[in-house]
CSV table of C-alpha atoms in Angstrom, one decimal:
chain,number,residue,atom,x,y,z
A,1,UNK,CA,-0.2,0.0,-0.2
A,2,UNK,CA,1.2,3.4,-0.8
A,3,UNK,CA,2.1,6.0,1.9
A,4,UNK,CA,-0.4,9.0,2.7
A,5,UNK,CA,-0.2,11.8,0.3
A,6,UNK,CA,-2.3,14.6,-1.2
A,7,UNK,CA,-4.9,11.8,-2.5
A,8,UNK,CA,-4.7,9.2,0.0
A,9,UNK,CA,-5.5,8.9,3.7
A,10,UNK,CA,-5.5,5.8,6.2
A,11,UNK,CA,-8.0,5.4,9.2
A,12,UNK,CA,-7.8,2.3,11.4
A,13,UNK,CA,-11.3,2.8,12.4
A,14,UNK,CA,-14.5,4.5,11.1
A,15,UNK,CA,-15.8,7.9,12.8
A,16,UNK,CA,-18.6,9.9,11.2
A,17,UNK,CA,-16.3,13.0,11.6
A,18,UNK,CA,-13.8,11.6,9.0
A,19,UNK,CA,-16.5,12.7,6.3
A,20,UNK,CA,-14.7,16.3,6.3
A,21,UNK,CA,-11.6,14.3,4.9
A,22,UNK,CA,-13.9,13.2,2.1
A,23,UNK,CA,-14.9,16.9,2.0
A,24,UNK,CA,-11.4,17.9,1.6
A,25,UNK,CA,-10.5,15.4,-1.4
A,26,UNK,CA,-13.9,16.8,-3.1
A,27,UNK,CA,-12.7,20.2,-2.8
A,28,UNK,CA,-9.3,19.5,-4.0
A,29,UNK,CA,-8.3,16.8,-6.8
A,30,UNK,CA,-10.3,14.0,-5.3
A,31,UNK,CA,-8.6,11.1,-3.4
A,32,UNK,CA,-9.3,7.8,-1.6
A,33,UNK,CA,-10.0,7.4,2.1
A,34,UNK,CA,-9.2,3.8,3.3
A,35,UNK,CA,-10.7,2.5,6.7
A,36,UNK,CA,-8.9,-0.4,8.3
A,37,UNK,CA,-5.3,0.5,7.5
A,38,UNK,CA,-2.9,2.2,10.0
A,39,UNK,CA,-0.3,4.9,9.4
A,40,UNK,CA,2.3,2.8,8.0
A,41,UNK,CA,0.0,1.6,5.5
A,42,UNK,CA,-0.6,-1.9,6.9
A,43,UNK,CA,-4.0,-3.6,6.6
A,44,UNK,CA,-5.4,-4.0,10.3
A,45,UNK,CA,-8.8,-4.9,9.6
A,46,UNK,CA,-12.4,-3.5,10.9
A,47,UNK,CA,-15.3,-5.2,12.2
A,48,UNK,CA,-18.7,-4.6,10.6
A,49,UNK,CA,-17.3,-3.7,7.4
A,50,UNK,CA,-20.2,-5.1,5.3
A,51,UNK,CA,-22.5,-2.8,7.3
A,52,UNK,CA,-20.2,0.2,7.1
A,53,UNK,CA,-19.8,-0.1,3.2
A,54,UNK,CA,-23.7,0.2,3.4
A,55,UNK,CA,-23.9,3.0,5.8
A,56,UNK,CA,-20.8,5.2,4.6
A,57,UNK,CA,-22.3,6.1,1.1
A,58,UNK,CA,-25.9,7.3,2.9
A,59,UNK,CA,-23.7,9.4,5.3
A,60,UNK,CA,-21.7,11.1,2.3
A,61,UNK,CA,-24.8,12.4,0.6
A,62,UNK,CA,-26.4,13.3,3.6
A,63,UNK,CA,-23.6,15.2,4.9
A,64,UNK,CA,-22.1,16.4,1.6
A,65,UNK,CA,-24.6,15.9,-1.1
A,66,UNK,CA,-22.2,13.9,-3.3
A,67,UNK,CA,-21.9,10.3,-4.4
A,68,UNK,CA,-19.0,8.1,-2.9
A,69,UNK,CA,-17.6,5.2,-4.7
A,70,UNK,CA,-17.2,2.7,-1.6
A,71,UNK,CA,-15.8,-0.9,-2.0
A,72,UNK,CA,-15.1,-3.7,0.3
A,73,UNK,CA,-11.9,-5.2,0.3
A,74,UNK,CA,-10.1,-8.1,1.9
A,75,UNK,CA,-6.3,-8.7,2.3
A,76,UNK,CA,-4.9,-11.6,4.4
A,77,UNK,CA,-8.6,-12.4,5.6
A,78,UNK,CA,-8.8,-8.8,6.8
A,79,UNK,CA,-11.6,-6.3,5.8
A,80,UNK,CA,-10.9,-2.9,5.0
A,81,UNK,CA,-12.9,-0.3,3.1
A,82,UNK,CA,-11.7,2.2,0.1
A,83,UNK,CA,-13.9,5.3,-0.2
A,84,UNK,CA,-13.2,6.9,-3.5
A,85,UNK,CA,-13.9,10.6,-4.0
A,86,UNK,CA,-14.0,12.3,-7.3
A,87,UNK,CA,-13.0,16.1,-7.5
A,88,UNK,CA,-16.1,18.4,-7.4
A,89,UNK,CA,-16.5,21.4,-9.6
A,90,UNK,CA,-18.7,23.3,-7.0
A,91,UNK,CA,-17.7,24.1,-3.5
A,92,UNK,CA,-18.5,21.4,-1.0
A,93,UNK,CA,-19.2,22.0,2.9
A,94,UNK,CA,-19.2,19.9,5.9
A,95,UNK,CA,-21.6,21.1,8.8
A,96,UNK,CA,-21.4,24.9,7.2
A,97,UNK,CA,-17.4,24.6,7.0
A,98,UNK,CA,-15.3,24.2,3.9
A,99,UNK,CA,-12.1,21.9,4.0
A,100,UNK,CA,-9.3,21.1,1.5
A,101,UNK,CA,-6.8,18.6,0.9
A,102,UNK,CA,-3.4,20.1,0.9
A,103,UNK,CA,-0.4,17.7,0.9
A,104,UNK,CA,-1.2,14.9,3.5
A,105,UNK,CA,-2.7,17.7,5.8
A,106,UNK,CA,-6.7,18.7,6.0
A,107,UNK,CA,-7.2,22.5,5.9
A,108,UNK,CA,-10.0,24.7,6.8
A,109,UNK,CA,-10.6,27.4,4.7
A,110,UNK,CA,-11.7,30.8,6.1
A,111,UNK,CA,-11.5,34.5,5.1
A,112,UNK,CA,-9.8,35.6,2.2
A,113,UNK,CA,-8.8,31.9,1.4
A,114,UNK,CA,-12.2,30.7,1.5
A,115,UNK,CA,-13.2,33.7,-0.9
A,116,UNK,CA,-10.8,32.8,-3.3
A,117,UNK,CA,-11.5,29.4,-3.2
A,118,UNK,CA,-15.2,29.8,-3.8
A,119,UNK,CA,-14.3,32.1,-6.7
A,120,UNK,CA,-12.0,29.7,-8.5
A,121,UNK,CA,-14.7,26.6,-8.0
A,122,UNK,CA,-17.1,29.1,-9.6
A,123,UNK,CA,-14.7,29.7,-12.7
A,124,UNK,CA,-14.0,33.5,-11.5
A,125,UNK,CA,-11.1,35.5,-10.2
A,126,UNK,CA,-10.7,37.7,-7.4
A,127,UNK,CA,-10.1,40.7,-9.9
A,128,UNK,CA,-13.5,39.9,-11.4
A,129,UNK,CA,-15.3,41.1,-8.0
A,130,UNK,CA,-17.1,44.3,-8.0
A,131,UNK,CA,-15.7,47.1,-5.8
A,132,UNK,CA,-18.8,49.1,-4.5
A,133,UNK,CA,-16.8,51.9,-3.0
A,134,UNK,CA,-15.0,53.2,-6.2
A,135,UNK,CA,-16.5,55.4,-9.4
A,136,UNK,CA,-15.4,56.5,-12.6
A,137,UNK,CA,-13.7,59.3,-10.7
A,138,UNK,CA,-11.3,57.1,-9.3
A,139,UNK,CA,-10.0,56.1,-12.8
A,140,UNK,CA,-7.0,57.8,-14.3
A,141,UNK,CA,-7.7,58.7,-18.2
A,142,UNK,CA,-3.9,59.0,-18.7
A,143,UNK,CA,-3.6,55.4,-17.9
A,144,UNK,CA,-6.4,54.4,-20.3
A,145,UNK,CA,-4.7,56.5,-23.0
A,146,UNK,CA,-1.4,54.8,-22.4
A,147,UNK,CA,-3.4,51.4,-22.7
A,148,UNK,CA,-4.9,52.7,-25.9
A,149,UNK,CA,-1.6,53.6,-27.2
A,150,UNK,CA,0.0,50.0,-26.5
A,151,UNK,CA,-2.5,48.1,-27.7
A,152,UNK,CA,-2.7,49.7,-31.1
A,153,UNK,CA,0.9,49.6,-31.3
A,154,UNK,CA,1.0,45.7,-30.5
A,155,UNK,CA,-1.9,45.2,-33.1
A,156,UNK,CA,-4.5,44.0,-30.3
A,157,UNK,CA,-7.0,46.4,-30.3
A,158,UNK,CA,-8.8,48.3,-33.2
A,159,UNK,CA,-7.2,51.9,-34.0
A,160,UNK,CA,-10.7,53.5,-33.9
A,161,UNK,CA,-10.8,53.0,-29.9
A,162,UNK,CA,-8.5,56.3,-29.7
A,163,UNK,CA,-11.6,58.3,-29.2
A,164,UNK,CA,-13.5,55.8,-27.0
A,165,UNK,CA,-14.7,57.2,-23.6
A,166,UNK,CA,-13.4,55.7,-20.4
A,167,UNK,CA,-16.6,54.0,-19.8
A,168,UNK,CA,-16.5,52.3,-23.1
A,169,UNK,CA,-13.0,51.2,-22.8
A,170,UNK,CA,-13.8,49.6,-19.6
A,171,UNK,CA,-17.0,48.2,-20.7
A,172,UNK,CA,-15.3,46.7,-23.6
A,173,UNK,CA,-12.8,45.1,-21.6
A,174,UNK,CA,-15.4,43.6,-19.0
A,175,UNK,CA,-14.3,45.6,-16.3
A,176,UNK,CA,-17.8,47.2,-15.3
A,177,UNK,CA,-20.5,44.9,-14.2
A,178,UNK,CA,-24.2,44.9,-15.5
A,179,UNK,CA,-24.8,47.8,-13.0
A,180,UNK,CA,-21.9,49.9,-14.0
A,181,UNK,CA,-19.6,48.7,-10.8
A,182,UNK,CA,-16.1,48.7,-11.4
A,183,UNK,CA,-14.4,45.5,-10.6
A,184,UNK,CA,-11.2,45.3,-8.7
A,185,UNK,CA,-9.2,45.0,-12.0
A,186,UNK,CA,-10.0,48.3,-13.2
A,187,UNK,CA,-9.0,50.0,-10.3
A,188,UNK,CA,-5.6,48.3,-10.1
A,189,UNK,CA,-5.2,48.8,-13.7
A,190,UNK,CA,-6.3,52.4,-14.2
A,191,UNK,CA,-7.0,53.8,-10.8
A,192,UNK,CA,-5.8,57.2,-9.7
A,193,UNK,CA,-4.5,55.8,-6.2
A,194,UNK,CA,-4.9,51.9,-6.4
A,195,UNK,CA,-3.0,51.7,-3.1
A,196,UNK,CA,-6.0,53.5,-1.1
A,197,UNK,CA,-8.3,50.3,-1.7
A,198,UNK,CA,-5.4,47.5,-2.1
A,199,UNK,CA,-2.5,48.5,0.1
A,200,UNK,CA,-0.4,45.7,-1.0
A,201,UNK,CA,-0.6,46.8,-4.5
A,202,UNK,CA,3.0,48.2,-4.5
A,203,UNK,CA,6.4,47.0,-5.6
A,204,UNK,CA,9.4,47.3,-3.0
A,205,UNK,CA,12.9,47.2,-4.2
A,206,UNK,CA,16.0,46.9,-1.8
A,207,UNK,CA,19.7,47.0,-2.2
A,208,UNK,CA,21.2,44.7,0.2
A,209,UNK,CA,24.8,44.0,1.3
A,210,UNK,CA,25.8,40.8,3.0
A,211,UNK,CA,22.1,39.5,3.9
A,212,UNK,CA,18.8,40.6,4.0
A,213,UNK,CA,19.5,42.3,7.3
A,214,UNK,CA,22.0,44.4,5.6
A,215,UNK,CA,19.6,47.0,3.9
A,216,UNK,CA,21.4,49.9,2.1
A,217,UNK,CA,18.7,51.7,0.4
A,218,UNK,CA,15.0,51.0,-1.0
A,219,UNK,CA,12.2,52.2,-3.5
A,220,UNK,CA,8.6,51.5,-3.2
A,221,UNK,CA,6.7,52.0,-6.6
A,222,UNK,CA,3.2,52.7,-6.5
A,223,UNK,CA,0.3,53.6,-8.7
A,224,UNK,CA,-1.6,51.8,-11.2
A,225,UNK,CA,-0.3,48.4,-12.3
A,226,UNK,CA,-0.4,48.8,-15.7
A,227,UNK,CA,2.5,51.2,-15.9
A,228,UNK,CA,4.5,49.6,-12.9
A,229,UNK,CA,6.7,47.5,-15.0
A,230,UNK,CA,8.0,50.7,-16.8
A,231,UNK,CA,8.5,52.6,-13.3
A,232,UNK,CA,10.0,49.7,-12.0
A,233,UNK,CA,12.6,49.3,-14.8
A,234,UNK,CA,13.3,53.3,-14.7
A,235,UNK,CA,14.6,52.9,-11.1
A,236,UNK,CA,16.4,49.6,-11.9
A,237,UNK,CA,18.2,51.3,-14.5
A,238,UNK,CA,18.9,54.3,-12.5
A,239,UNK,CA,19.8,53.0,-9.1
A,240,UNK,CA,20.2,49.2,-9.0
A,241,UNK,CA,21.5,47.6,-11.9
A,242,UNK,CA,24.8,48.5,-13.9
A,243,UNK,CA,24.8,49.5,-17.6
A,244,UNK,CA,28.4,48.9,-18.7
A,245,UNK,CA,29.4,51.5,-21.6
A,246,UNK,CA,31.4,50.4,-24.6
A,247,UNK,CA,32.2,52.2,-27.6
A,248,UNK,CA,32.1,51.4,-31.5
A,249,UNK,CA,34.3,54.2,-33.3
A,250,UNK,CA,32.7,57.5,-31.8
A,251,UNK,CA,29.4,55.8,-31.1
A,252,UNK,CA,28.7,55.2,-26.9
A,253,UNK,CA,26.6,52.3,-26.1
A,254,UNK,CA,25.1,51.3,-22.7
A,255,UNK,CA,23.5,48.0,-22.3
A,256,UNK,CA,21.8,46.9,-19.1
A,257,UNK,CA,23.7,44.0,-17.1
A,258,UNK,CA,20.5,41.8,-17.6
A,259,UNK,CA,18.7,41.1,-20.9
A,260,UNK,CA,16.0,44.0,-20.8
A,261,UNK,CA,13.1,42.5,-22.5
A,262,UNK,CA,13.4,39.1,-20.6
A,263,UNK,CA,13.6,41.0,-17.3
A,264,UNK,CA,10.6,43.2,-18.2
A,265,UNK,CA,8.5,39.9,-19.0
A,266,UNK,CA,9.5,38.3,-15.6
A,267,UNK,CA,8.4,41.9,-14.1
A,268,UNK,CA,4.9,41.6,-16.3
A,269,UNK,CA,4.6,38.1,-14.9
A,270,UNK,CA,5.1,39.1,-11.0
A,271,UNK,CA,2.6,41.8,-11.3
A,272,UNK,CA,0.1,40.2,-13.6
A,273,UNK,CA,-0.2,36.8,-11.3
A,274,UNK,CA,0.2,38.3,-7.9
A,275,UNK,CA,-2.8,37.7,-5.5
A,276,UNK,CA,-3.4,41.2,-4.5
A,277,UNK,CA,-5.0,39.8,-1.1
A,278,UNK,CA,-1.4,38.7,0.1
A,279,UNK,CA,1.7,41.1,0.7
A,280,UNK,CA,3.4,43.3,-1.7
A,281,UNK,CA,5.7,42.2,-4.5
A,282,UNK,CA,9.5,42.4,-3.2
A,283,UNK,CA,12.8,42.6,-5.1
A,284,UNK,CA,16.0,42.1,-3.2
A,285,UNK,CA,19.0,43.1,-5.2
A,286,UNK,CA,22.3,41.5,-3.9
A,287,UNK,CA,26.0,41.5,-5.5
A,288,UNK,CA,25.5,38.3,-6.9
A,289,UNK,CA,21.9,38.0,-7.7
A,290,UNK,CA,18.3,39.4,-8.0
A,291,UNK,CA,15.1,37.9,-6.3
A,292,UNK,CA,11.8,38.8,-7.4
A,293,UNK,CA,8.8,37.4,-5.2
A,294,UNK,CA,5.2,37.8,-5.6
A,295,UNK,CA,2.3,36.2,-3.5
A,296,UNK,CA,0.4,33.2,-4.9
A,297,UNK,CA,2.0,29.9,-5.9
A,298,UNK,CA,2.5,28.4,-9.4
A,299,UNK,CA,-0.6,26.5,-10.8
A,300,UNK,CA,-1.2,23.2,-9.2
A,301,UNK,CA,1.4,20.8,-10.8
A,302,UNK,CA,3.4,23.4,-12.5
A,303,UNK,CA,7.2,23.5,-12.1
A,304,UNK,CA,10.2,25.6,-13.5
A,305,UNK,CA,10.6,22.5,-16.1
A,306,UNK,CA,6.6,23.0,-17.1
A,307,UNK,CA,7.2,27.0,-17.4
A,308,UNK,CA,10.3,26.6,-19.8
A,309,UNK,CA,8.7,24.0,-21.6
A,310,UNK,CA,5.6,24.2,-23.9
A,311,UNK,CA,2.6,24.8,-21.5
A,312,UNK,CA,-0.7,26.3,-21.4
A,313,UNK,CA,-1.3,29.6,-19.5
A,314,UNK,CA,-3.3,29.6,-16.3
A,315,UNK,CA,-3.7,33.1,-15.2
A,316,UNK,CA,-4.5,33.9,-11.6
A,317,UNK,CA,-6.1,37.2,-12.2
A,318,UNK,CA,-8.2,36.6,-15.5
A,319,UNK,CA,-9.2,40.4,-16.2
A,320,UNK,CA,-5.8,41.9,-15.3
A,321,UNK,CA,-4.1,39.0,-17.6
A,322,UNK,CA,-6.6,39.9,-20.5
A,323,UNK,CA,-5.7,43.5,-20.3
A,324,UNK,CA,-2.0,42.8,-20.0
A,325,UNK,CA,-2.2,40.8,-23.4
A,326,UNK,CA,-4.1,43.1,-25.2
A,327,UNK,CA,-1.8,45.9,-24.2
A,328,UNK,CA,0.9,43.8,-25.8
A,329,UNK,CA,2.5,42.9,-22.8
A,330,UNK,CA,2.1,38.8,-22.2
A,331,UNK,CA,0.8,36.0,-24.2
A,332,UNK,CA,-2.1,34.0,-23.7
A,333,UNK,CA,-0.4,30.8,-25.0
A,334,UNK,CA,2.2,30.3,-22.4
A,335,UNK,CA,5.0,31.5,-24.5
A,336,UNK,CA,6.3,34.3,-21.9
A,337,UNK,CA,9.2,31.9,-20.5
A,338,UNK,CA,10.4,31.2,-23.8
A,339,UNK,CA,11.1,34.6,-24.4
A,340,UNK,CA,12.8,34.6,-21.1
A,341,UNK,CA,15.0,31.6,-22.1
A,342,UNK,CA,15.8,33.3,-25.3
A,343,UNK,CA,16.8,36.6,-23.8
A,344,UNK,CA,19.1,35.0,-21.1
A,345,UNK,CA,20.6,32.4,-23.5
A,346,UNK,CA,21.5,35.2,-26.1
A,347,UNK,CA,23.2,37.0,-23.1
A,348,UNK,CA,25.0,33.9,-22.2
A,349,UNK,CA,23.5,34.5,-18.5
A,350,UNK,CA,22.3,31.2,-16.6
A,351,UNK,CA,18.5,30.6,-16.6
A,352,UNK,CA,16.8,32.1,-13.7
A,353,UNK,CA,15.5,29.7,-11.1
A,354,UNK,CA,11.8,29.6,-10.7
A,355,UNK,CA,10.3,28.1,-7.4
A,356,UNK,CA,7.5,28.3,-4.9
A,357,UNK,CA,8.6,29.9,-1.7
A,358,UNK,CA,6.7,31.2,1.3
A,359,UNK,CA,3.3,31.0,-0.2
A,360,UNK,CA,4.4,32.6,-3.5
A,361,UNK,CA,6.8,32.6,-6.5
A,362,UNK,CA,10.3,33.6,-6.2
A,363,UNK,CA,12.5,34.0,-9.5
A,364,UNK,CA,16.3,34.2,-8.7
A,365,UNK,CA,18.6,35.8,-11.5
A,366,UNK,CA,22.3,35.6,-11.2
A,367,UNK,CA,24.1,38.7,-11.8
A,368,UNK,CA,27.1,37.3,-13.6
A,369,UNK,CA,28.2,40.5,-15.7
A,370,UNK,CA,28.2,42.3,-12.3
A,371,UNK,CA,30.3,39.7,-10.6
A,372,UNK,CA,32.7,39.8,-13.7
A,373,UNK,CA,33.0,43.4,-13.7
A,374,UNK,CA,33.5,43.4,-9.8
A,375,UNK,CA,36.4,40.8,-10.2
A,376,UNK,CA,38.0,42.9,-12.9
A,377,UNK,CA,37.9,46.2,-10.8
A,378,UNK,CA,35.3,47.8,-13.3
A,379,UNK,CA,32.9,48.4,-10.7
A,380,UNK,CA,32.6,48.5,-6.9
A,381,UNK,CA,31.4,45.5,-5.1
A,382,UNK,CA,29.1,46.3,-2.2
A,383,UNK,CA,29.0,43.1,-0.2
A,384,UNK,CA,31.5,43.6,2.4
A,385,UNK,CA,32.2,47.3,1.9
A,386,UNK,CA,32.6,49.4,5.2
A,387,UNK,CA,29.5,52.0,6.1
A,388,UNK,CA,32.1,54.9,4.9
A,389,UNK,CA,32.2,53.1,1.2
A,390,UNK,CA,28.7,52.3,1.2
A,391,UNK,CA,27.8,56.1,1.8
A,392,UNK,CA,30.2,56.9,-1.2
A,393,UNK,CA,28.3,54.2,-3.1
A,394,UNK,CA,24.8,55.8,-2.5
A,395,UNK,CA,26.2,59.3,-3.1
A,396,UNK,CA,27.6,58.1,-6.3
A,397,UNK,CA,24.1,56.6,-7.2
A,398,UNK,CA,22.3,60.0,-6.4
A,399,UNK,CA,24.9,61.6,-8.6
A,400,UNK,CA,24.1,59.5,-11.5
A,401,UNK,CA,20.3,60.3,-11.0
A,402,UNK,CA,20.9,63.7,-11.2
A,403,UNK,CA,22.9,63.4,-14.3
A,404,UNK,CA,20.0,61.2,-15.9
A,405,UNK,CA,17.5,64.1,-14.7
A,406,UNK,CA,19.5,66.9,-16.3
A,407,UNK,CA,20.2,64.9,-19.6
A,408,UNK,CA,17.5,66.6,-21.4
A,409,UNK,CA,17.8,70.3,-20.1
A,410,UNK,CA,19.4,73.1,-21.5
A,411,UNK,CA,23.0,73.9,-20.4
A,412,UNK,CA,22.1,76.7,-18.0
A,413,UNK,CA,19.1,74.7,-16.6
A,414,UNK,CA,21.5,71.8,-16.1
A,415,UNK,CA,24.1,73.7,-14.2
A,416,UNK,CA,21.2,75.3,-11.9
A,417,UNK,CA,20.1,71.8,-10.9
A,418,UNK,CA,23.6,70.5,-9.8
A,419,UNK,CA,24.3,73.6,-8.0
A,420,UNK,CA,21.0,73.2,-6.0
A,421,UNK,CA,21.7,69.5,-5.5
A,422,UNK,CA,24.9,70.5,-4.0
A,423,UNK,CA,23.6,73.3,-1.8
A,424,UNK,CA,19.7,73.0,-1.4
A,425,UNK,CA,19.7,76.4,0.5
A,426,UNK,CA,21.3,78.4,-2.6
A,427,UNK,CA,19.3,81.7,-3.4
A,428,UNK,CA,18.8,83.1,-6.9
A,429,UNK,CA,21.6,85.8,-6.1
A,430,UNK,CA,24.1,83.0,-5.1
A,431,UNK,CA,23.3,81.0,-7.9
A,432,UNK,CA,23.5,83.7,-10.3
A,433,UNK,CA,27.2,84.5,-9.3
A,434,UNK,CA,28.2,80.9,-10.3
A,435,UNK,CA,26.4,80.9,-13.5
A,436,UNK,CA,26.7,84.6,-14.7
A,437,UNK,CA,23.3,85.6,-15.5
A,438,UNK,CA,21.1,88.1,-13.5
A,439,UNK,CA,19.2,86.9,-10.4
A,440,UNK,CA,15.9,87.7,-12.1
A,441,UNK,CA,16.8,85.4,-14.9
A,442,UNK,CA,17.8,82.6,-12.3
A,443,UNK,CA,14.4,82.9,-10.9
A,444,UNK,CA,13.0,82.5,-14.2
A,445,UNK,CA,14.7,79.1,-14.6
A,446,UNK,CA,13.5,78.3,-11.0
A,447,UNK,CA,9.7,78.7,-12.5
A,448,UNK,CA,10.3,76.6,-15.5
A,449,UNK,CA,11.8,73.7,-13.5
A,450,UNK,CA,9.1,73.7,-11.3
A,451,UNK,CA,6.8,73.5,-14.0
A,452,UNK,CA,8.7,70.6,-15.5
A,453,UNK,CA,8.2,68.8,-12.1
A,454,UNK,CA,12.0,68.6,-11.7
A,455,UNK,CA,12.3,71.4,-8.8
A,456,UNK,CA,10.3,72.0,-5.8
A,457,UNK,CA,10.2,74.8,-3.1
A,458,UNK,CA,10.1,73.2,0.6
A,459,UNK,CA,9.0,75.7,3.0
A,460,UNK,CA,8.9,79.8,2.8
A,461,UNK,CA,10.9,81.8,0.4
A,462,UNK,CA,13.3,82.7,3.3
A,463,UNK,CA,14.4,79.9,5.4
A,464,UNK,CA,13.0,77.1,2.8
A,465,UNK,CA,15.2,74.9,0.5
A,466,UNK,CA,15.2,73.5,-3.0
A,467,UNK,CA,14.6,69.8,-3.6
A,468,UNK,CA,15.3,67.9,-6.9
A,469,UNK,CA,12.6,65.5,-8.0
A,470,UNK,CA,13.6,62.1,-9.6
A,471,UNK,CA,11.0,61.8,-12.7
A,472,UNK,CA,11.1,58.2,-12.0
A,473,UNK,CA,9.8,58.4,-8.5
A,474,UNK,CA,6.5,60.5,-9.8
């Protein structure tokens, strides 16, 4: 006899409460409960086996409302019973409670877990549920326009939708119910402030040294999830990953250390398939690796080998996945991981490791290019650097951010921004002496930089200070 597992349970004798084990099998993948077998898988036999084999089917129908296949078996002159339960396509309860078989244990479902279970059994997902607290005023038209532009570029939505109203777009995507209520997906994808309703809809990035306790700096990316991958990529390029410079003749090239499109595909997967009833998405950046974790495990039976081979797509969030597909971000044929494989193989970087971890999915990427550059002295390794060195590293990163900010400014405005970065308390008069123009002209540049969202005045004109704003944080 096999050992106990996801689909097999042994009991030495029968008790009516064991019906809840049958409930757990029905709500999972089905299974078999054996009566008259001990935990070691040895047949010990039961008395009144014939009567039990007649009573148990009636008890199952009475308590669960389903039919069980009950078989009377014999081994070494010992009777035992096999109760075979098929998986149910509707939720099954026992005395008002819902149970599910997980591994070799029985778990009672409550709260959010029960809600998600019932939705799955009904063929629905959490992102389809209507949020009665939101209205069209909570939707950002700029996000709608971004989606339309991306969808047309990907040739997945018609060009004539450019002039469609917000309500028409949401209706065509089935993000509004029959009464005009907005579904959870609508707010997450296009909301002005989704975190007001879903606090875990954020993407946290941390740069770590020796271990997870050694946090050096961090960023929290908020806003709608449709544009979240873009914002994450901007922050990664500016602060967390390196872009080695090479020249071909007079032409300068900067290439991100990790394959950009493959990395973006990983981000889209983490965002689209996240369980938004759980904690936020987390990215740990170390010297030797990058780890991305999102709540919600892989589909049942799926492994890394399944993902990187030909497989069916099983999205957790049906409505979110549909919008990501129409925007050209993901594929509905399960080919996304093939794109990841192609990107990493082309760059000669080891394939990312994908695994279930702590109730979610963790993707681990080796930073082989960063390691090589660190070994050759082309970049500064941060793993064992003292705090004084780490401060210098952070300062250098900050200076790089300033360089990216001023890249598209005029020469004069670039000089002014750099002066205010070094000295936030500088005045128009002191700046004018450095740049060689009149104070009133400096003040005019201050106003233009504020209008561009690059400069912010904190406090009063006298006693306050200037703050430089990184556009990727807006």
